[in-house]
CSV table of C-alpha atoms in Angstrom, one decimal:
chain,number,residue,atom,x,y,z
M,1,VAL,CA,82.5,120.6,127.7
M,2,ASP,CA,84.6,122.8,125.5
M,3,LEU,CA,87.6,123.6,127.7
M,4,VAL,CA,89.0,126.1,125.3
M,5,GLU,CA,85.8,128.1,125.2
M,6,TRP,CA,85.7,128.1,129.0
M,7,GLN,CA,89.3,129.4,129.1
M,8,VAL,CA,88.4,132.3,127.0
M,9,ARG,CA,85.2,133.0,129.0
M,10,ILE,CA,87.0,132.9,132.4
M,11,ALA,CA,89.8,135.2,131.0
M,12,ALA,CA,87.0,137.6,130.0
M,13,GLY,CA,85.8,137.6,133.6
M,14,GLU,CA,82.8,135.2,133.4
M,15,VAL,CA,82.0,132.9,136.2
M,16,LEU,CA,82.5,129.1,135.7
M,17,THR,CA,79.1,127.5,135.8
M,18,VAL,CA,80.3,123.9,135.5
M,19,ALA,CA,80.7,122.2,138.8
M,20,GLN,CA,82.8,119.1,139.4
M,21,ALA,CA,79.6,117.1,140.0
M,22,ASP,CA,78.5,118.1,136.4
M,23,VAL,CA,81.5,116.4,134.9
M,24,VAL,CA,80.4,112.8,134.2
M,25,LEU,CA,82.7,110.1,132.9
M,26,ASP,CA,81.2,108.4,129.9
M,27,GLY,CA,83.0,105.6,128.0
M,28,HIS,CA,86.6,105.6,126.8
M,29,ALA,CA,88.6,107.7,124.5
M,30,VAL,CA,92.0,107.0,122.9
M,31,GLU,CA,94.3,109.2,120.7
M,32,ALA,CA,96.8,108.3,118.0
M,33,ARG,CA,99.4,110.9,116.8
M,34,VAL,CA,100.2,110.7,113.1
M,35,TYR,CA,103.9,111.5,112.5
M,36,ALA,CA,106.0,112.0,109.3
M,37,GLU,CA,108.5,109.2,110.1
M,38,VAL,CA,109.5,105.7,109.1
M,39,PRO,CA,109.1,103.5,112.2
M,40,GLU,CA,110.7,100.5,110.5
M,41,ARG,CA,113.9,102.5,110.0
M,42,GLY,CA,114.3,103.7,113.6
M,43,PHE,CA,111.6,106.4,113.3
M,44,LEU,CA,113.6,108.3,110.7
M,45,PRO,CA,111.8,111.6,109.9
M,46,SER,CA,110.3,111.9,106.4
M,47,ILE,CA,109.8,115.1,104.4
M,48,GLY,CA,108.0,115.9,101.1
M,49,GLU,CA,105.0,117.4,99.5
M,50,ILE,CA,101.5,116.1,100.3
M,51,VAL,CA,100.1,114.8,97.0
M,52,THR,CA,96.9,113.0,98.3
M,53,LEU,CA,95.0,113.6,101.5
M,54,ARG,CA,91.9,112.0,102.9
M,55,GLU,CA,91.8,112.2,106.7
M,56,ARG,CA,88.1,111.3,107.2
M,57,ALA,CA,86.6,108.7,105.0
M,58,SER,CA,83.3,108.7,107.0
M,59,ASN,CA,81.4,111.0,109.2
M,60,ASP,CA,81.6,108.9,112.3
M,61,PRO,CA,80.6,111.2,115.2
M,62,HIS,CA,82.9,109.2,117.5
M,63,VAL,CA,86.0,110.1,115.6
M,64,ARG,CA,87.8,113.5,115.6
M,65,VAL,CA,90.8,114.5,113.5
M,66,ASP,CA,92.8,117.5,114.6
M,67,SER,CA,95.0,118.4,111.7
M,68,ALA,CA,96.6,121.3,109.7
M,69,MET,CA,97.4,119.2,106.6
M,70,LEU,CA,96.4,120.4,103.1
M,71,PRO,CA,97.2,118.9,99.7
M,72,GLY,CA,100.3,120.5,98.2
M,73,LEU,CA,101.7,121.4,101.6
M,74,SER,CA,105.4,120.8,102.1
M,75,VAL,CA,106.4,118.9,105.2
M,76,THR,CA,110.0,120.0,106.1
M,77,GLY,CA,112.5,119.0,108.7
M,78,ASP,CA,112.3,122.4,110.4
M,79,TYR,CA,109.5,121.5,112.8
M,80,ASP,CA,108.1,118.7,114.9
M,81,PRO,CA,107.1,115.7,112.7
M,82,MET,CA,103.6,115.4,114.1
M,83,LEU,CA,101.0,115.9,111.3
M,84,ALA,CA,97.6,115.1,113.0
M,85,LYS,CA,95.8,113.6,115.9
M,86,VAL,CA,93.1,111.0,115.4
M,87,VAL,CA,90.9,110.6,118.5
M,88,ALA,CA,88.2,107.9,118.9
M,89,TRP,CA,85.5,107.3,121.5
M,90,GLY,CA,83.7,104.1,122.5
M,91,PRO,CA,81.6,102.9,125.4
M,92,ASP,CA,84.6,100.8,126.6
M,93,ARG,CA,88.4,100.4,125.8
M,94,LYS,CA,87.9,97.7,123.2
M,95,ALA,CA,85.3,99.7,121.3
M,96,ALA,CA,87.4,102.8,121.4
M,97,LEU,CA,90.4,100.9,120.0
M,98,ASP,CA,88.3,99.3,117.3
M,99,THR,CA,87.0,102.7,116.3
M,100,LEU,CA,90.5,104.2,116.2
M,101,ASP,CA,91.8,101.3,114.2
M,102,HIS,CA,89.1,101.7,111.6
M,103,ALA,CA,89.7,105.5,111.5
M,104,LEU,CA,93.4,105.0,110.9
M,105,GLY,CA,92.6,102.4,108.2
M,106,ASP,CA,90.7,105.2,106.4
M,107,TYR,CA,93.4,107.8,106.9
M,108,THR,CA,95.3,108.5,103.7
M,109,LEU,CA,98.2,110.9,103.4
M,110,LEU,CA,100.6,110.3,100.5
M,111,GLY,CA,103.8,112.2,99.7
M,112,VAL,CA,105.6,111.6,103.0
M,113,HIS,CA,106.0,108.4,104.9
M,114,THR,CA,103.8,108.2,108.1
M,115,ASN,CA,103.5,106.0,111.1
M,116,VAL,CA,99.9,105.1,110.5
M,117,GLU,CA,100.6,101.4,109.7
M,118,TYR,CA,102.8,101.2,112.8
M,119,LEU,CA,100.0,102.7,114.9
M,120,ARG,CA,97.5,100.1,113.6
M,121,LEU,CA,99.9,97.3,114.4
M,122,LEU,CA,100.4,98.6,117.9
M,123,ILE,CA,96.7,99.1,118.5
M,124,ASN,CA,96.1,95.5,117.7
M,125,ASP,CA,98.9,94.1,119.9
M,126,ASP,CA,97.6,91.9,122.7
M,127,ASP,CA,99.5,93.7,125.4
M,128,VAL,CA,98.2,97.1,124.2
M,129,ARG,CA,94.7,95.8,124.0
M,130,ALA,CA,94.9,94.4,127.6
M,131,GLY,CA,96.5,97.7,128.9
M,132,ARG,CA,99.8,96.0,129.8
M,133,LEU,CA,101.8,99.1,129.0
M,134,ASP,CA,105.3,100.3,130.1
M,135,THR,CA,108.0,102.6,128.7
M,136,GLY,CA,109.9,99.6,127.2
M,137,LEU,CA,107.0,98.2,125.3
M,138,ILE,CA,107.8,99.8,121.9
M,139,GLU,CA,111.5,98.7,122.0
M,140,ARG,CA,110.4,95.1,122.7
M,141,LYS,CA,107.6,95.0,120.1
M,142,LEU,CA,109.2,97.0,117.2
M,143,GLU,CA,111.4,94.2,115.8
M,144,ALA,CA,108.5,91.7,115.7
M,145,LEU,CA,105.9,94.0,114.1
M,146,ASP,CA,104.8,92.7,110.7
M,147,PHE,CA,105.3,95.7,108.5
M,148,ARG,CA,103.9,95.4,105.0
M,149,HIS,CA,106.2,95.6,102.0
M,150,VAL,CA,105.9,96.2,98.3
M,151,THR,CA,104.8,93.1,96.3
M,152,ASP,CA,103.9,92.3,92.7
M,153,VAL,CA,100.5,93.7,93.4
M,154,GLU,CA,101.8,97.2,94.0
M,155,LEU,CA,104.4,96.9,91.1
M,156,ILE,CA,101.7,96.0,88.6
M,157,ALA,CA,99.4,98.7,89.9
M,158,ALA,CA,102.2,101.2,89.5
M,159,ALA,CA,102.9,100.0,85.9
M,160,LEU,CA,99.3,100.3,84.9
M,161,LEU,CA,99.0,103.8,86.4
M,162,SER,CA,102.2,104.9,84.6
M,163,ARG,CA,100.9,103.5,81.3
M,164,ALA,CA,97.6,105.4,81.8
M,165,THR,CA,99.5,108.6,82.4
M,166,THR,CA,101.5,108.1,79.2
M,167,VAL,CA,98.3,107.5,77.3
M,168,ALA,CA,96.6,110.6,78.8
M,169,ALA,CA,99.7,112.7,77.8
M,170,GLY,CA,99.0,111.8,74.2
M,171,THR,CA,102.7,111.9,73.2
M,172,ALA,CA,103.3,111.9,69.4
M,173,ALA,CA,106.7,110.1,69.6
M,174,PRO,CA,106.3,106.6,68.3
M,175,TRP,CA,108.9,105.2,70.7
M,176,ASN,CA,106.8,106.4,73.7
M,177,THR,CA,103.4,105.1,72.6
M,178,PRO,CA,102.3,102.2,74.9
M,179,ASP,CA,100.4,100.2,72.3
M,180,GLY,CA,103.3,97.8,71.8
M,181,TRP,CA,103.0,97.9,68.0
M,182,ARG,CA,105.7,96.1,66.0
M,183,LEU,CA,105.8,93.8,63.0
M,184,GLY,CA,104.4,90.5,64.2
M,185,ALA,CA,103.0,90.1,67.7
M,186,PRO,CA,102.7,93.3,69.9
M,187,ALA,CA,105.6,93.9,72.3
M,188,PRO,CA,104.8,94.2,76.0
M,189,TRP,CA,104.8,97.7,77.4
M,190,LYS,CA,107.7,97.7,79.9
M,191,THR,CA,107.9,99.9,83.0
M,192,THR,CA,111.1,100.0,85.2
M,193,ILE,CA,110.4,100.6,88.8
M,194,ALA,CA,113.1,101.3,91.5
M,195,ARG,CA,112.7,99.0,94.5
M,196,SER,CA,113.3,100.4,98.0
M,197,ASP,CA,116.4,98.1,98.4
M,198,GLY,CA,118.1,99.7,95.5
M,199,GLY,CA,117.2,97.0,93.0
M,200,LEU,CA,115.0,97.3,89.9
M,201,ALA,CA,111.8,95.7,88.9
M,202,ILE,CA,110.6,95.5,85.3
M,203,VAL,CA,106.9,95.0,84.7
M,204,GLY,CA,105.7,93.9,81.3
M,205,LEU,CA,102.1,94.6,80.2
M,206,ALA,CA,100.7,92.9,77.2
M,207,ALA,CA,97.2,93.7,75.9
M,208,ASN,CA,94.8,90.8,76.5
M,209,GLY,CA,91.2,91.5,75.6
M,210,PRO,CA,89.8,94.3,77.9
M,211,GLY,CA,92.7,94.0,80.2
M,212,PHE,CA,96.4,92.9,80.3
M,213,THR,CA,98.7,90.1,81.0
M,214,ALA,CA,101.2,91.3,83.5
M,215,ARG,CA,104.6,89.8,84.3
M,216,VAL,CA,107.2,91.1,86.9
M,217,ASP,CA,110.8,90.4,86.1
M,218,ASN,CA,109.9,87.5,83.7
M,219,GLY,CA,108.1,85.7,86.5
M,220,ILE,CA,104.5,84.4,86.8
M,221,GLU,CA,102.0,85.9,84.4
M,222,HIS,CA,98.9,87.6,85.9
M,223,SER,CA,95.6,88.5,84.4
M,224,THR,CA,94.8,92.1,85.3
M,225,THR,CA,92.5,95.1,84.7
M,226,MET,CA,92.3,98.5,86.4
M,227,ARG,CA,89.4,100.9,86.7
M,228,GLN,CA,88.7,104.2,88.5
M,229,GLY,CA,86.9,103.7,91.8
M,230,ALA,CA,85.1,106.1,94.2
M,231,GLY,CA,87.0,109.0,95.6
M,232,GLY,CA,89.7,108.7,92.9
M,233,GLU,CA,90.9,105.3,94.0
M,234,ALA,CA,92.5,102.9,91.5
M,235,VAL,CA,90.8,99.5,91.6
M,236,LEU,CA,93.2,96.8,90.5
M,237,VAL,CA,91.7,93.3,89.7
M,238,LEU,CA,94.6,90.9,89.7
M,239,ASP,CA,93.8,87.2,89.0
M,240,GLY,CA,90.3,87.8,90.1
M,241,VAL,CA,91.2,89.5,93.4
M,242,GLU,CA,90.3,93.2,93.9
M,243,HIS,CA,92.8,95.7,95.4
M,244,ARG,CA,92.1,99.3,96.0
M,245,PHE,CA,94.7,102.0,96.1
M,246,ALA,CA,94.8,105.8,96.7
M,247,HIS,CA,97.5,107.2,94.5
M,248,GLY,CA,99.3,110.5,93.8
M,249,SER,CA,102.5,111.9,92.2
M,250,PRO,CA,104.5,115.1,92.7
M,251,SER,CA,106.0,116.8,89.7
M,252,PRO,CA,108.6,114.6,87.9
M,253,VAL,CA,112.3,115.3,88.5
M,254,GLY,CA,114.7,114.5,85.7
M,255,GLY,CA,114.0,111.0,84.4
M,256,THR,CA,112.3,109.9,87.6
M,257,ARG,CA,108.6,110.1,88.5
M,258,GLU,CA,107.5,109.4,92.0
M,259,LEU,CA,104.3,107.4,92.5
M,260,TRP,CA,102.7,107.0,95.9
M,261,LEU,CA,100.2,104.2,96.6
M,262,GLY,CA,98.2,103.8,99.8
M,263,SER,CA,95.6,101.4,101.3
M,264,ASP,CA,94.4,100.6,104.7
M,265,GLY,CA,96.7,103.2,106.4
M,266,TRP,CA,99.8,101.7,104.6
M,267,SER,CA,101.6,103.6,101.9
M,268,CYS,CA,104.7,103.2,99.7
M,269,ARG,CA,106.8,105.3,97.4
M,270,LEU,CA,107.8,103.9,94.0
M,271,GLU,CA,110.1,105.5,91.4
M,272,ILE,CA,109.2,105.1,87.7
M,273,LEU,CA,112.4,105.4,85.7
M,274,ASP,CA,113.0,106.3,82.1
M,275,ARG,CA,115.7,104.6,80.1
M,276,GLU,CA,118.5,107.0,81.2
M,277,ALA,CA,117.6,106.8,84.9
M,278,ARG,CA,117.4,103.0,84.6
M,279,LEU,CA,120.9,102.8,83.2
M,280,GLN,CA,122.3,105.0,86.0
M,281,ARG,CA,120.7,102.7,88.6
M,282,ILE,CA,122.2,99.6,86.9
M,283,LEU,CA,125.7,101.1,86.9
M,284,ALA,CA,125.3,102.3,90.5
M,285,GLY,CA,124.3,98.7,91.4
M,286,ILE,CA,127.4,97.3,89.7
M,287,GLN,CA,129.6,99.7,91.6
M,288,ARG,CA,128.0,98.8,94.9
M,289,GLU,CA,128.6,95.1,94.2
M,290,GLU,CA,132.2,95.7,93.4
M,291,GLY,CA,132.9,98.0,96.3
M,292,ALA,CA,130.8,96.0,98.8
M,293,ALA,CA,130.4,99.0,101.1
M,294,ASP,CA,129.7,102.6,100.1
M,295,PRO,CA,132.6,104.8,101.3
M,296,GLU,CA,130.4,107.9,101.1
M,297,VAL,CA,128.6,108.8,104.2
M,298,ARG,CA,125.3,110.6,103.3
M,299,SER,CA,122.7,112.4,105.4
M,300,PRO,CA,119.5,110.3,105.6
M,301,MET,CA,117.4,113.5,105.8
M,302,PRO,CA,117.6,117.3,105.6
M,303,GLY,CA,118.8,118.7,108.8
M,304,THR,CA,121.6,120.4,110.7
M,305,VAL,CA,125.0,118.9,111.6
M,306,VAL,CA,125.1,119.2,115.4
M,307,SER,CA,128.4,117.4,116.1
M,308,VAL,CA,131.5,116.1,114.4
M,309,SER,CA,133.4,113.4,116.3
M,310,VAL,CA,136.5,113.1,114.1
M,311,HIS,CA,139.0,115.3,112.2
M,312,ASN,CA,140.1,115.3,108.6
M,313,GLY,CA,142.7,112.7,108.0
M,314,ASP,CA,141.8,110.6,111.0
M,315,HIS,CA,141.9,106.8,110.6
M,316,VAL,CA,138.4,105.5,111.5
M,317,ASP,CA,137.1,102.0,111.9
M,318,ALA,CA,133.9,100.5,110.4
M,319,GLY,CA,131.0,101.4,112.7
M,320,GLN,CA,132.7,104.4,114.3
M,321,VAL,CA,130.5,107.4,114.8
M,322,LEU,CA,131.6,110.3,112.5
M,323,LEU,CA,129.0,113.0,113.0
M,324,SER,CA,125.4,113.6,114.0
M,325,VAL,CA,122.5,115.2,112.1
M,326,GLU,CA,119.5,116.7,113.8
M,327,ALA,CA,116.0,117.2,112.2
M,328,MET,CA,112.5,117.3,113.6
M,329,LYS,CA,113.9,117.2,117.2
M,330,MET,CA,115.6,113.9,116.5
M,331,GLU,CA,119.3,113.3,116.3
M,332,HIS,CA,120.8,110.7,114.0
M,333,GLN,CA,124.4,109.4,114.3
M,334,LEU,CA,126.2,108.6,111.1
M,335,VAL,CA,128.9,105.9,111.2
M,336,ALA,CA,131.7,104.8,108.9
M,337,SER,CA,130.7,101.8,106.7
M,338,VAL,CA,134.3,100.8,106.1
M,339,SER,CA,137.7,101.4,107.8
M,340,GLY,CA,140.1,103.9,106.3
M,341,THR,CA,141.0,107.6,106.3
M,342,VAL,CA,138.1,110.1,106.7
M,343,HIS,CA,137.7,113.2,104.6
M,344,LEU,CA,135.0,115.5,105.9
M,345,SER,CA,132.9,117.7,103.6
M,346,SER,CA,130.7,119.2,106.4
M,347,LYS,CA,131.1,120.9,109.8
M,348,THR,CA,129.1,121.6,112.9
M,349,GLY,CA,126.2,124.0,112.1
M,350,ASP,CA,126.0,123.2,108.4
M,351,LEU,CA,122.5,122.8,106.9
M,352,VAL,CA,122.4,119.7,104.8
M,353,LYS,CA,120.1,118.1,102.3
M,354,ALA,CA,118.8,114.5,102.2
M,355,ASP,CA,121.4,112.2,100.6
M,356,GLN,CA,124.1,114.9,100.7
M,357,VAL,CA,127.6,113.4,101.1
M,358,LEU,CA,129.0,114.6,104.5
M,359,ALA,CA,132.1,112.5,104.6
M,360,THR,CA,134.1,110.0,102.5
M,361,ILE,CA,136.2,107.2,103.7
M,362,HIS,CA,139.4,106.5,101.7
M,363,VAL,CA,140.2,102.8,102.0
M,364,ALA,CA,143.9,102.0,101.9
M,365,PRO,CA,144.6,99.4,99.3
M,366,GLU,CA,145.5,96.0,100.8
M,367,SER,CA,148.9,94.6,100.1
M,368,THR,CA,148.5,91.9,97.4
M,369,THR,CA,152.1,90.7,97.7
M,370,GLU,CA,152.2,87.0,98.7
M,371,ALA,CA,155.1,85.2,100.1
M,372,THR,CA,156.8,82.9,97.6
M,373,PRO,CA,157.0,79.2,98.4
M,374,GLU,CA,160.8,79.5,98.6
M,375,ALA,CA,160.4,82.2,101.3
M,376,THR,CA,157.9,80.3,103.4
M,377,ALA,CA,158.9,76.7,103.0
M,378,GLU,CA,160.9,75.0,105.6
M,379,PRO,CA,164.5,74.1,104.3
M,380,THR,CA,165.0,70.4,103.4
M,381,GLU,CA,167.6,68.3,105.2
M,382,ASN,CA,169.9,68.5,102.1
M,383,GLN,CA,169.7,72.3,102.1
M,384,LYS,CA,170.5,72.3,105.8
M,385,ASP,CA,173.6,70.2,105.1
M,386,GLU,CA,174.7,72.4,102.3
M,387,GLU,CA,174.4,75.5,104.4
M,388,ALA,CA,176.3,73.9,107.2
């Protein structure tokens, strides 16, 4: 029964011909809502340009996807973060959940982070399967969910895709050719990839027959090849095991090129760095180590400053709330990472960009003057006698 059609018909004056007795319950349906967010980081909203989209890998008549997504569409922080609804039907609850899980595993949207992996983890939780649901379930379950993270597999896949892009570009500069030519044995083609934790990974690829020998950060050597699969997928064969990835890249910015990889509903964003960008990351890492905590408070996303809890020149303690940023109907409180004097560079109502500095904490230098032994030592008996 198409409810929308009947709404239009009734509004036009037609008589409803469907009686309650005609509505028969048949089976079970369940819906999952795909959001632009990062569940592992407190459901932080995500924005970006959709570079790869495949919402229905099969024509399963028991799956429906309601979506307005298109490749090249920009997902901004101005609206609700919901991107699509995936609905599955089955003769019973278990079958419906199985069908939904399979449909989400085939759902590929690259360019923004989504909650698809989280939805699949939740669908396969024992309590969810059994229908033991309550409003505190997510809070209890979230910390224990086994989120997937980038491994050597994804890093090597990214290096091979980056090399293929360089070859396809046909650059004439000898320093940019990936054949590794030099006097003596060929040098490995090295790709620097920024890790999500701020670190760097260097992947070396050395030609080895029809494929390559790959090594991440001078670790274990892997035998690998890559080919094009169906639907534009990259098929990586690593040490005899096959891995399939959807992939896509937006336009490069400066010396950094984004590469998105996705499989089974999971996706990751990797940054391929040129020499200059790599040096900047290394220097930034050294500064972080020396400073221990970053005194700059940055917005984690584009949004609007909705409240400021402190004034310029106030002394603040580490962990104290400084201001709040709102985006996609979600409010995020930003706190001081160190104690010191705060200098604000934003005010209530300001529109801010992701990673924009909103406040800086000036840490007062600690006194390095130490008491001398003469000043701290107890006087001897002879000294006491002399003073007397």
